[in-house]
PDB file of C-alpha atoms in Angstrom:
ATOM      1  CA  UNK Z   1     -58.477  69.800  48.734  1.00  0.00           C
ATOM      2  CA  UNK Z   2     -60.807  71.232  46.075  1.00  0.00           C
ATOM      3  CA  UNK Z   3     -60.045  70.374  42.433  1.00  0.00           C
ATOM      4  CA  UNK Z   4     -57.874  72.758  40.390  1.00  0.00           C
ATOM      5  CA  UNK Z   5     -57.790  75.441  43.071  1.00  0.00           C
ATOM      6  CA  UNK Z   6     -55.569  78.478  42.532  1.00  0.00           C
ATOM      7  CA  UNK Z   7     -55.059  81.926  43.996  1.00  0.00           C
ATOM      8  CA  UNK Z   8     -56.089  84.738  41.670  1.00  0.00           C
ATOM      9  CA  UNK Z   9     -55.625  88.530  41.285  1.00  0.00           C
ATOM     10  CA  UNK Z  10     -57.609  91.254  43.029  1.00  0.00           C
ATOM     11  CA  UNK Z  11     -61.387  91.217  42.625  1.00  0.00           C
ATOM     12  CA  UNK Z  12     -61.796  87.709  43.962  1.00  0.00           C
ATOM     13  CA  UNK Z  13     -59.766  85.725  46.444  1.00  0.00           C
ATOM     14  CA  UNK Z  14     -60.016  82.297  44.857  1.00  0.00           C
ATOM     15  CA  UNK Z  15     -61.030  80.561  41.655  1.00  0.00           C
ATOM     16  CA  UNK Z  16     -61.855  76.874  41.328  1.00  0.00           C
ATOM     17  CA  UNK Z  17     -62.313  75.069  38.002  1.00  0.00           C
ATOM     18  CA  UNK Z  18     -64.308  71.832  38.021  1.00  0.00           C
ATOM     19  CA  UNK Z  19     -64.947  70.427  34.559  1.00  0.00           C
ATOM     20  CA  UNK Z  20     -67.102  72.959  32.688  1.00  0.00           C
ATOM     21  CA  UNK Z  21     -67.718  74.998  35.861  1.00  0.00           C
ATOM     22  CA  UNK Z  22     -65.679  77.946  37.132  1.00  0.00           C
ATOM     23  CA  UNK Z  23     -66.365  79.124  40.675  1.00  0.00           C
ATOM     24  CA  UNK Z  24     -65.263  82.431  42.167  1.00  0.00           C
ATOM     25  CA  UNK Z  25     -65.041  83.387  45.828  1.00  0.00           C
ATOM     26  CA  UNK Z  26     -65.671  87.119  45.872  1.00  0.00           C
ATOM     27  CA  UNK Z  27     -68.041  90.004  45.174  1.00  0.00           C
ATOM     28  CA  UNK Z  28     -70.292  89.461  42.157  1.00  0.00           C
ATOM     29  CA  UNK Z  29     -70.479  93.201  41.455  1.00  0.00           C
ATOM     30  CA  UNK Z  30     -66.732  93.181  40.795  1.00  0.00           C
ATOM     31  CA  UNK Z  31     -66.525  89.832  39.000  1.00  0.00           C
ATOM     32  CA  UNK Z  32     -69.646  89.824  36.815  1.00  0.00           C
ATOM     33  CA  UNK Z  33     -68.526  92.619  34.433  1.00  0.00           C
ATOM     34  CA  UNK Z  34     -65.320  90.659  33.736  1.00  0.00           C
ATOM     35  CA  UNK Z  35     -67.210  87.645  32.353  1.00  0.00           C
ATOM     36  CA  UNK Z  36     -67.627  87.213  28.603  1.00  0.00           C
ATOM     37  CA  UNK Z  37     -69.818  84.910  26.550  1.00  0.00           C
ATOM     38  CA  UNK Z  38     -72.576  84.702  29.163  1.00  0.00           C
ATOM     39  CA  UNK Z  39     -75.907  83.508  27.746  1.00  0.00           C
ATOM     40  CA  UNK Z  40     -78.158  83.506  30.822  1.00  0.00           C
ATOM     41  CA  UNK Z  41     -78.181  84.480  34.481  1.00  0.00           C
ATOM     42  CA  UNK Z  42     -80.101  82.157  36.825  1.00  0.00           C
ATOM     43  CA  UNK Z  43     -80.009  83.326  40.425  1.00  0.00           C
ATOM     44  CA  UNK Z  44     -81.716  83.524  43.808  1.00  0.00           C
ATOM     45  CA  UNK Z  45     -80.548  86.871  45.256  1.00  0.00           C
ATOM     46  CA  UNK Z  46     -80.748  87.876  48.939  1.00  0.00           C
ATOM     47  CA  UNK Z  47     -84.123  89.591  48.636  1.00  0.00           C
ATOM     48  CA  UNK Z  48     -84.789  89.912  52.364  1.00  0.00           C
ATOM     49  CA  UNK Z  49     -88.515  89.264  52.584  1.00  0.00           C
ATOM     50  CA  UNK Z  50     -88.657  89.238  56.358  1.00  0.00           C
ATOM     51  CA  UNK Z  51     -90.272  92.678  56.704  1.00  0.00           C
ATOM     52  CA  UNK Z  52     -93.258  94.225  54.998  1.00  0.00           C
ATOM     53  CA  UNK Z  53     -91.901  97.756  55.194  1.00  0.00           C
ATOM     54  CA  UNK Z  54     -88.542  99.456  54.913  1.00  0.00           C
ATOM     55  CA  UNK Z  55     -88.180  99.626  58.690  1.00  0.00           C
ATOM     56  CA  UNK Z  56     -88.952  95.923  59.024  1.00  0.00           C
ATOM     57  CA  UNK Z  57     -86.010  94.774  56.929  1.00  0.00           C
ATOM     58  CA  UNK Z  58     -83.414  94.932  59.695  1.00  0.00           C
ATOM     59  CA  UNK Z  59     -83.388  91.195  60.353  1.00  0.00           C
ATOM     60  CA  UNK Z  60     -83.982  90.044  56.799  1.00  0.00           C
ATOM     61  CA  UNK Z  61     -85.456  86.684  55.918  1.00  0.00           C
ATOM     62  CA  UNK Z  62     -85.450  83.313  57.622  1.00  0.00           C
ATOM     63  CA  UNK Z  63     -81.786  82.719  56.925  1.00  0.00           C
ATOM     64  CA  UNK Z  64     -80.329  85.959  58.213  1.00  0.00           C
ATOM     65  CA  UNK Z  65     -81.166  86.046  61.925  1.00  0.00           C
ATOM     66  CA  UNK Z  66     -78.399  84.710  64.167  1.00  0.00           C
ATOM     67  CA  UNK Z  67     -79.935  86.148  67.319  1.00  0.00           C
ATOM     68  CA  UNK Z  68     -79.812  84.739  70.847  1.00  0.00           C
ATOM     69  CA  UNK Z  69     -83.132  83.027  70.155  1.00  0.00           C
ATOM     70  CA  UNK Z  70     -81.195  80.618  67.956  1.00  0.00           C
ATOM     71  CA  UNK Z  71     -78.100  80.559  70.107  1.00  0.00           C
ATOM     72  CA  UNK Z  72     -76.218  82.364  67.363  1.00  0.00           C
ATOM     73  CA  UNK Z  73     -76.113  79.104  65.420  1.00  0.00           C
ATOM     74  CA  UNK Z  74     -78.816  79.725  62.840  1.00  0.00           C
ATOM     75  CA  UNK Z  75     -77.392  79.876  59.276  1.00  0.00           C
ATOM     76  CA  UNK Z  76     -77.074  83.377  57.875  1.00  0.00           C
ATOM     77  CA  UNK Z  77     -76.967  84.862  54.389  1.00  0.00           C
ATOM     78  CA  UNK Z  78     -74.706  87.799  53.519  1.00  0.00           C
ATOM     79  CA  UNK Z  79     -76.581  91.012  52.644  1.00  0.00           C
ATOM     80  CA  UNK Z  80     -79.965  89.481  53.408  1.00  0.00           C
ATOM     81  CA  UNK Z  81     -80.869  92.468  55.543  1.00  0.00           C
ATOM     82  CA  UNK Z  82     -81.057  94.793  52.547  1.00  0.00           C
ATOM     83  CA  UNK Z  83     -83.825  97.335  52.496  1.00  0.00           C
ATOM     84  CA  UNK Z  84     -86.200  97.372  49.548  1.00  0.00           C
ATOM     85  CA  UNK Z  85     -84.207 100.225  48.032  1.00  0.00           C
ATOM     86  CA  UNK Z  86     -80.970  98.347  48.673  1.00  0.00           C
ATOM     87  CA  UNK Z  87     -82.351  95.271  46.917  1.00  0.00           C
ATOM     88  CA  UNK Z  88     -83.460  97.371  43.950  1.00  0.00           C
ATOM     89  CA  UNK Z  89     -80.001  98.926  43.617  1.00  0.00           C
ATOM     90  CA  UNK Z  90     -78.363  95.499  43.845  1.00  0.00           C
ATOM     91  CA  UNK Z  91     -80.469  93.862  41.127  1.00  0.00           C
ATOM     92  CA  UNK Z  92     -80.098  96.886  38.845  1.00  0.00           C
ATOM     93  CA  UNK Z  93     -76.312  96.609  39.216  1.00  0.00           C
ATOM     94  CA  UNK Z  94     -76.439  92.884  38.421  1.00  0.00           C
ATOM     95  CA  UNK Z  95     -78.522  93.464  35.284  1.00  0.00           C
ATOM     96  CA  UNK Z  96     -76.286  96.260  34.067  1.00  0.00           C
ATOM     97  CA  UNK Z  97     -73.142  94.279  34.891  1.00  0.00           C
ATOM     98  CA  UNK Z  98     -73.857  91.337  32.580  1.00  0.00           C
ATOM     99  CA  UNK Z  99     -73.999  90.936  28.806  1.00  0.00           C
ATOM    100  CA  UNK Z 100     -76.373  87.972  29.146  1.00  0.00           C
ATOM    101  CA  UNK Z 101     -79.455  87.770  26.946  1.00  0.00           C
ATOM    102  CA  UNK Z 102     -81.683  86.078  29.522  1.00  0.00           C
ATOM    103  CA  UNK Z 103     -82.324  86.598  33.249  1.00  0.00           C
ATOM    104  CA  UNK Z 104     -84.119  84.285  35.686  1.00  0.00           C
ATOM    105  CA  UNK Z 105     -84.412  85.912  39.119  1.00  0.00           C
ATOM    106  CA  UNK Z 106     -86.107  84.260  42.111  1.00  0.00           C
ATOM    107  CA  UNK Z 107     -88.242  86.500  44.303  1.00  0.00           C
ATOM    108  CA  UNK Z 108     -91.530  86.482  46.212  1.00  0.00           C
ATOM    109  CA  UNK Z 109     -94.723  88.507  45.759  1.00  0.00           C
ATOM    110  CA  UNK Z 110     -93.387  91.353  47.898  1.00  0.00           C
ATOM    111  CA  UNK Z 111     -90.376  91.820  45.623  1.00  0.00           C
ATOM    112  CA  UNK Z 112     -92.018  91.100  42.252  1.00  0.00           C
ATOM    113  CA  UNK Z 113     -92.594  94.726  41.203  1.00  0.00           C
ATOM    114  CA  UNK Z 114     -89.112  95.795  42.300  1.00  0.00           C
ATOM    115  CA  UNK Z 115     -87.533  92.878  40.443  1.00  0.00           C
ATOM    116  CA  UNK Z 116     -89.379  93.715  37.210  1.00  0.00           C
ATOM    117  CA  UNK Z 117     -88.351  97.362  37.549  1.00  0.00           C
ATOM    118  CA  UNK Z 118     -84.707  96.368  38.078  1.00  0.00           C
ATOM    119  CA  UNK Z 119     -84.702  94.117  35.002  1.00  0.00           C
ATOM    120  CA  UNK Z 120     -86.217  96.810  32.823  1.00  0.00           C
ATOM    121  CA  UNK Z 121     -83.669  99.314  34.106  1.00  0.00           C
ATOM    122  CA  UNK Z 122     -80.979  96.854  32.974  1.00  0.00           C
ATOM    123  CA  UNK Z 123     -82.528  96.581  29.490  1.00  0.00           C
ATOM    124  CA  UNK Z 124     -84.224  93.227  30.084  1.00  0.00           C
ATOM    125  CA  UNK Z 125     -87.884  93.037  29.143  1.00  0.00           C
ATOM    126  CA  UNK Z 126     -89.863  90.925  31.655  1.00  0.00           C
ATOM    127  CA  UNK Z 127     -91.424  88.166  29.565  1.00  0.00           C
ATOM    128  CA  UNK Z 128     -92.976  85.768  32.048  1.00  0.00           C
ATOM    129  CA  UNK Z 129     -93.795  85.033  35.675  1.00  0.00           C
ATOM    130  CA  UNK Z 130     -92.642  81.486  36.376  1.00  0.00           C
ATOM    131  CA  UNK Z 131     -94.248  79.995  39.480  1.00  0.00           C
ATOM    132  CA  UNK Z 132     -92.625  77.361  41.664  1.00  0.00           C
ATOM    133  CA  UNK Z 133     -95.441  75.488  43.399  1.00  0.00           C
ATOM    134  CA  UNK Z 134     -93.926  73.859  46.484  1.00  0.00           C
ATOM    135  CA  UNK Z 135     -96.914  71.584  47.045  1.00  0.00           C
ATOM    136  CA  UNK Z 136     -97.697  72.675  50.588  1.00  0.00           C
ATOM    137  CA  UNK Z 137     -97.709  76.004  52.443  1.00  0.00           C
ATOM    138  CA  UNK Z 138     -94.814  77.215  54.536  1.00  0.00           C
ATOM    139  CA  UNK Z 139     -94.784  78.440  58.119  1.00  0.00           C
ATOM    140  CA  UNK Z 140     -96.873  81.342  59.362  1.00  0.00           C
ATOM    141  CA  UNK Z 141    -100.538  82.229  59.729  1.00  0.00           C
ATOM    142  CA  UNK Z 142    -103.340  83.221  57.385  1.00  0.00           C
ATOM    143  CA  UNK Z 143    -102.672  82.737  53.681  1.00  0.00           C
ATOM    144  CA  UNK Z 144     -99.319  80.992  53.990  1.00  0.00           C
ATOM    145  CA  UNK Z 145     -97.015  81.076  50.981  1.00  0.00           C
ATOM    146  CA  UNK Z 146     -96.960  77.885  48.936  1.00  0.00           C
ATOM    147  CA  UNK Z 147     -95.112  79.266  45.948  1.00  0.00           C
ATOM    148  CA  UNK Z 148     -92.127  81.316  44.878  1.00  0.00           C
ATOM    149  CA  UNK Z 149     -91.765  83.422  41.746  1.00  0.00           C
ATOM    150  CA  UNK Z 150     -89.080  83.574  39.066  1.00  0.00           C
ATOM    151  CA  UNK Z 151     -88.971  86.722  36.954  1.00  0.00           C
ATOM    152  CA  UNK Z 152     -87.887  85.893  33.397  1.00  0.00           C
ATOM    153  CA  UNK Z 153     -86.381  88.762  31.412  1.00  0.00           C
ATOM    154  CA  UNK Z 154     -85.075  88.854  27.860  1.00  0.00           C
ATOM    155  CA  UNK Z 155     -82.985  91.224  25.819  1.00  0.00           C
ATOM    156  CA  UNK Z 156     -84.037  91.322  22.181  1.00  0.00           C
ATOM    157  CA  UNK Z 157     -86.797  89.447  20.394  1.00  0.00           C
ATOM    158  CA  UNK Z 158     -88.961  86.842  22.109  1.00  0.00           C
ATOM    159  CA  UNK Z 159     -87.764  83.260  21.857  1.00  0.00           C
ATOM    160  CA  UNK Z 160     -89.915  80.473  20.452  1.00  0.00           C
ATOM    161  CA  UNK Z 161     -87.965  77.465  21.752  1.00  0.00           C
ATOM    162  CA  UNK Z 162     -90.106  77.182  24.883  1.00  0.00           C
ATOM    163  CA  UNK Z 163     -93.477  77.354  23.101  1.00  0.00           C
ATOM    164  CA  UNK Z 164     -96.017  75.123  24.850  1.00  0.00           C
ATOM    165  CA  UNK Z 165     -94.076  74.936  28.124  1.00  0.00           C
ATOM    166  CA  UNK Z 166     -96.214  75.898  31.128  1.00  0.00           C
ATOM    167  CA  UNK Z 167     -95.042  78.552  33.577  1.00  0.00           C
ATOM    168  CA  UNK Z 168     -95.892  76.542  36.740  1.00  0.00           C
ATOM    169  CA  UNK Z 169     -93.320  74.067  38.071  1.00  0.00           C
ATOM    170  CA  UNK Z 170     -94.576  71.802  40.863  1.00  0.00           C
ATOM    171  CA  UNK Z 171     -91.814  70.335  43.018  1.00  0.00           C
ATOM    172  CA  UNK Z 172     -91.314  69.761  46.718  1.00  0.00           C
ATOM    173  CA  UNK Z 173     -88.840  71.833  48.725  1.00  0.00           C
ATOM    174  CA  UNK Z 174     -85.208  70.753  48.991  1.00  0.00           C
ATOM    175  CA  UNK Z 175     -85.136  70.579  52.800  1.00  0.00           C
ATOM    176  CA  UNK Z 176     -82.407  73.274  52.960  1.00  0.00           C
ATOM    177  CA  UNK Z 177     -79.722  70.811  53.997  1.00  0.00           C
ATOM    178  CA  UNK Z 178     -76.817  72.928  52.689  1.00  0.00           C
ATOM    179  CA  UNK Z 179     -78.254  76.472  52.650  1.00  0.00           C
ATOM    180  CA  UNK Z 180     -81.173  78.296  54.323  1.00  0.00           C
ATOM    181  CA  UNK Z 181     -82.866  79.031  50.969  1.00  0.00           C
ATOM    182  CA  UNK Z 182     -81.614  76.048  48.979  1.00  0.00           C
ATOM    183  CA  UNK Z 183     -83.550  75.204  45.813  1.00  0.00           C
ATOM    184  CA  UNK Z 184     -84.176  71.672  44.489  1.00  0.00           C
ATOM    185  CA  UNK Z 185     -81.795  70.636  41.709  1.00  0.00           C
ATOM    186  CA  UNK Z 186     -84.773  69.420  39.677  1.00  0.00           C
ATOM    187  CA  UNK Z 187     -86.321  72.910  39.822  1.00  0.00           C
ATOM    188  CA  UNK Z 188     -83.244  74.555  38.314  1.00  0.00           C
ATOM    189  CA  UNK Z 189     -83.048  71.792  35.718  1.00  0.00           C
ATOM    190  CA  UNK Z 190     -86.630  72.547  34.637  1.00  0.00           C
ATOM    191  CA  UNK Z 191     -85.744  76.213  34.238  1.00  0.00           C
ATOM    192  CA  UNK Z 192     -82.630  75.379  32.223  1.00  0.00           C
ATOM    193  CA  UNK Z 193     -84.609  73.045  29.958  1.00  0.00           C
ATOM    194  CA  UNK Z 194     -86.630  76.100  28.941  1.00  0.00           C
ATOM    195  CA  UNK Z 195     -83.560  77.799  27.442  1.00  0.00           C
ATOM    196  CA  UNK Z 196     -80.850  76.830  24.968  1.00  0.00           C
ATOM    197  CA  UNK Z 197     -78.296  78.975  26.824  1.00  0.00           C
ATOM    198  CA  UNK Z 198     -74.881  77.355  26.846  1.00  0.00           C
ATOM    199  CA  UNK Z 199     -73.121  79.383  29.561  1.00  0.00           C
ATOM    200  CA  UNK Z 200     -75.100  79.991  32.750  1.00  0.00           C
ATOM    201  CA  UNK Z 201     -73.986  82.392  35.502  1.00  0.00           C
ATOM    202  CA  UNK Z 202     -75.217  82.511  39.094  1.00  0.00           C
ATOM    203  CA  UNK Z 203     -73.866  85.630  40.860  1.00  0.00           C
ATOM    204  CA  UNK Z 204     -75.348  84.459  44.206  1.00  0.00           C
ATOM    205  CA  UNK Z 205     -74.276  80.832  43.978  1.00  0.00           C
ATOM    206  CA  UNK Z 206     -74.990  79.803  47.571  1.00  0.00           C
ATOM    207  CA  UNK Z 207     -74.526  76.052  47.934  1.00  0.00           C
ATOM    208  CA  UNK Z 208     -74.132  75.553  44.172  1.00  0.00           C
ATOM    209  CA  UNK Z 209     -77.497  74.107  43.124  1.00  0.00           C
ATOM    210  CA  UNK Z 210     -77.470  75.895  39.756  1.00  0.00           C
ATOM    211  CA  UNK Z 211     -73.984  74.533  39.131  1.00  0.00           C
ATOM    212  CA  UNK Z 212     -75.093  70.997  39.944  1.00  0.00           C
ATOM    213  CA  UNK Z 213     -78.022  71.348  37.523  1.00  0.00           C
ATOM    214  CA  UNK Z 214     -75.661  72.627  34.815  1.00  0.00           C
ATOM    215  CA  UNK Z 215     -73.365  69.657  35.360  1.00  0.00           C
ATOM    216  CA  UNK Z 216     -76.291  67.270  35.061  1.00  0.00           C
ATOM    217  CA  UNK Z 217     -77.453  68.872  31.804  1.00  0.00           C
ATOM    218  CA  UNK Z 218     -74.038  69.394  30.229  1.00  0.00           C
ATOM    219  CA  UNK Z 219     -74.145  73.218  30.391  1.00  0.00           C
ATOM    220  CA  UNK Z 220     -71.185  75.458  31.191  1.00  0.00           C
ATOM    221  CA  UNK Z 221     -71.421  77.295  34.500  1.00  0.00           C
ATOM    222  CA  UNK Z 222     -69.862  80.249  36.312  1.00  0.00           C
ATOM    223  CA  UNK Z 223     -70.742  80.685  39.974  1.00  0.00           C
ATOM    224  CA  UNK Z 224     -69.883  83.551  42.329  1.00  0.00           C
ATOM    225  CA  UNK Z 225     -70.242  83.367  46.101  1.00  0.00           C
ATOM    226  CA  UNK Z 226     -69.071  85.857  48.731  1.00  0.00           C
ATOM    227  CA  UNK Z 227     -69.278  83.582  51.800  1.00  0.00           C
ATOM    228  CA  UNK Z 228     -66.488  81.052  52.274  1.00  0.00           C
ATOM    229  CA  UNK Z 229     -68.629  78.373  53.963  1.00  0.00           C
ATOM    230  CA  UNK Z 230     -71.129  78.235  51.100  1.00  0.00           C
ATOM    231  CA  UNK Z 231     -68.382  78.490  48.472  1.00  0.00           C
ATOM    232  CA  UNK Z 232     -66.749  75.388  49.953  1.00  0.00           C
ATOM    233  CA  UNK Z 233     -70.073  73.521  49.975  1.00  0.00           C
ATOM    234  CA  UNK Z 234     -70.692  74.492  46.344  1.00  0.00           C
ATOM    235  CA  UNK Z 235     -67.261  73.240  45.320  1.00  0.00           C
ATOM    236  CA  UNK Z 236     -67.938  69.879  46.959  1.00  0.00           C
ATOM    237  CA  UNK Z 237     -71.432  69.479  45.476  1.00  0.00           C
ATOM    238  CA  UNK Z 238     -70.407  70.438  41.937  1.00  0.00           C
ATOM    239  CA  UNK Z 239     -67.327  68.203  42.081  1.00  0.00           C
ATOM    240  CA  UNK Z 240     -69.562  65.322  43.191  1.00  0.00           C
ATOM    241  CA  UNK Z 241     -71.966  66.005  40.304  1.00  0.00           C
ATOM    242  CA  UNK Z 242     -69.090  66.006  37.840  1.00  0.00           C
ATOM    243  CA  UNK Z 243     -67.756  62.725  39.240  1.00  0.00           C
ATOM    244  CA  UNK Z 244     -71.231  61.188  39.007  1.00  0.00           C
ATOM    245  CA  UNK Z 245     -71.493  62.304  35.380  1.00  0.00           C
ATOM    246  CA  UNK Z 246     -68.114  60.757  34.519  1.00  0.00           C
ATOM    247  CA  UNK Z 247     -69.197  57.522  36.206  1.00  0.00           C
ATOM    248  CA  UNK Z 248     -72.320  57.232  34.059  1.00  0.00           C
ATOM    249  CA  UNK Z 249     -70.391  58.283  30.950  1.00  0.00           C
TER     250      UNK Z 249
END
């Protein structure tokens, strides 16, 4: 049984409260506009980088193909077969649907321009390209990707609290134990240390890594996830992080 679980009205099918974290099972486009007091959005959206062109997006990225090749057992990600235009519409809707002052959006080099355009359309000014250096290249041929990008956008005047902080974060991959595109907790913690935001929202929560990082750093968190299996994993991971924090306290 998950902590403090309760059924909720239309818009989302379940809400779970764990300490300073509130988790919603449902569609972020419906839930996000309902949230108040949000300071920053930190998220890794389904940006479907499996195809170079619009016609190549049908199967999405590494986590979205459950074909016979994998016996139908390969983990999938909802909406990770979006076309480039579909991705652009999604991120624009996310930006326009939040009152947050800061946005941190994971993407790769193929989606960088579209992500910047979406942030600007939502009245966020792109302020920095944060680079996650994974330490070693991934699969493939030729110039294999060894990094991922985080587009940082800001509404209003530039902040000075992160002066002197470099925009390259070098950390090894997580191993994707709980999600096909799982990020290391330490990576999200480094991003959060660059902002004084008190309430963090992740509209594509996945396995809850951003929530775990918020628990570890004493930040408030709201997570939204549309897939039940990842929502359940996130609840378990964030509850474990809260219990660990109480133990040390």
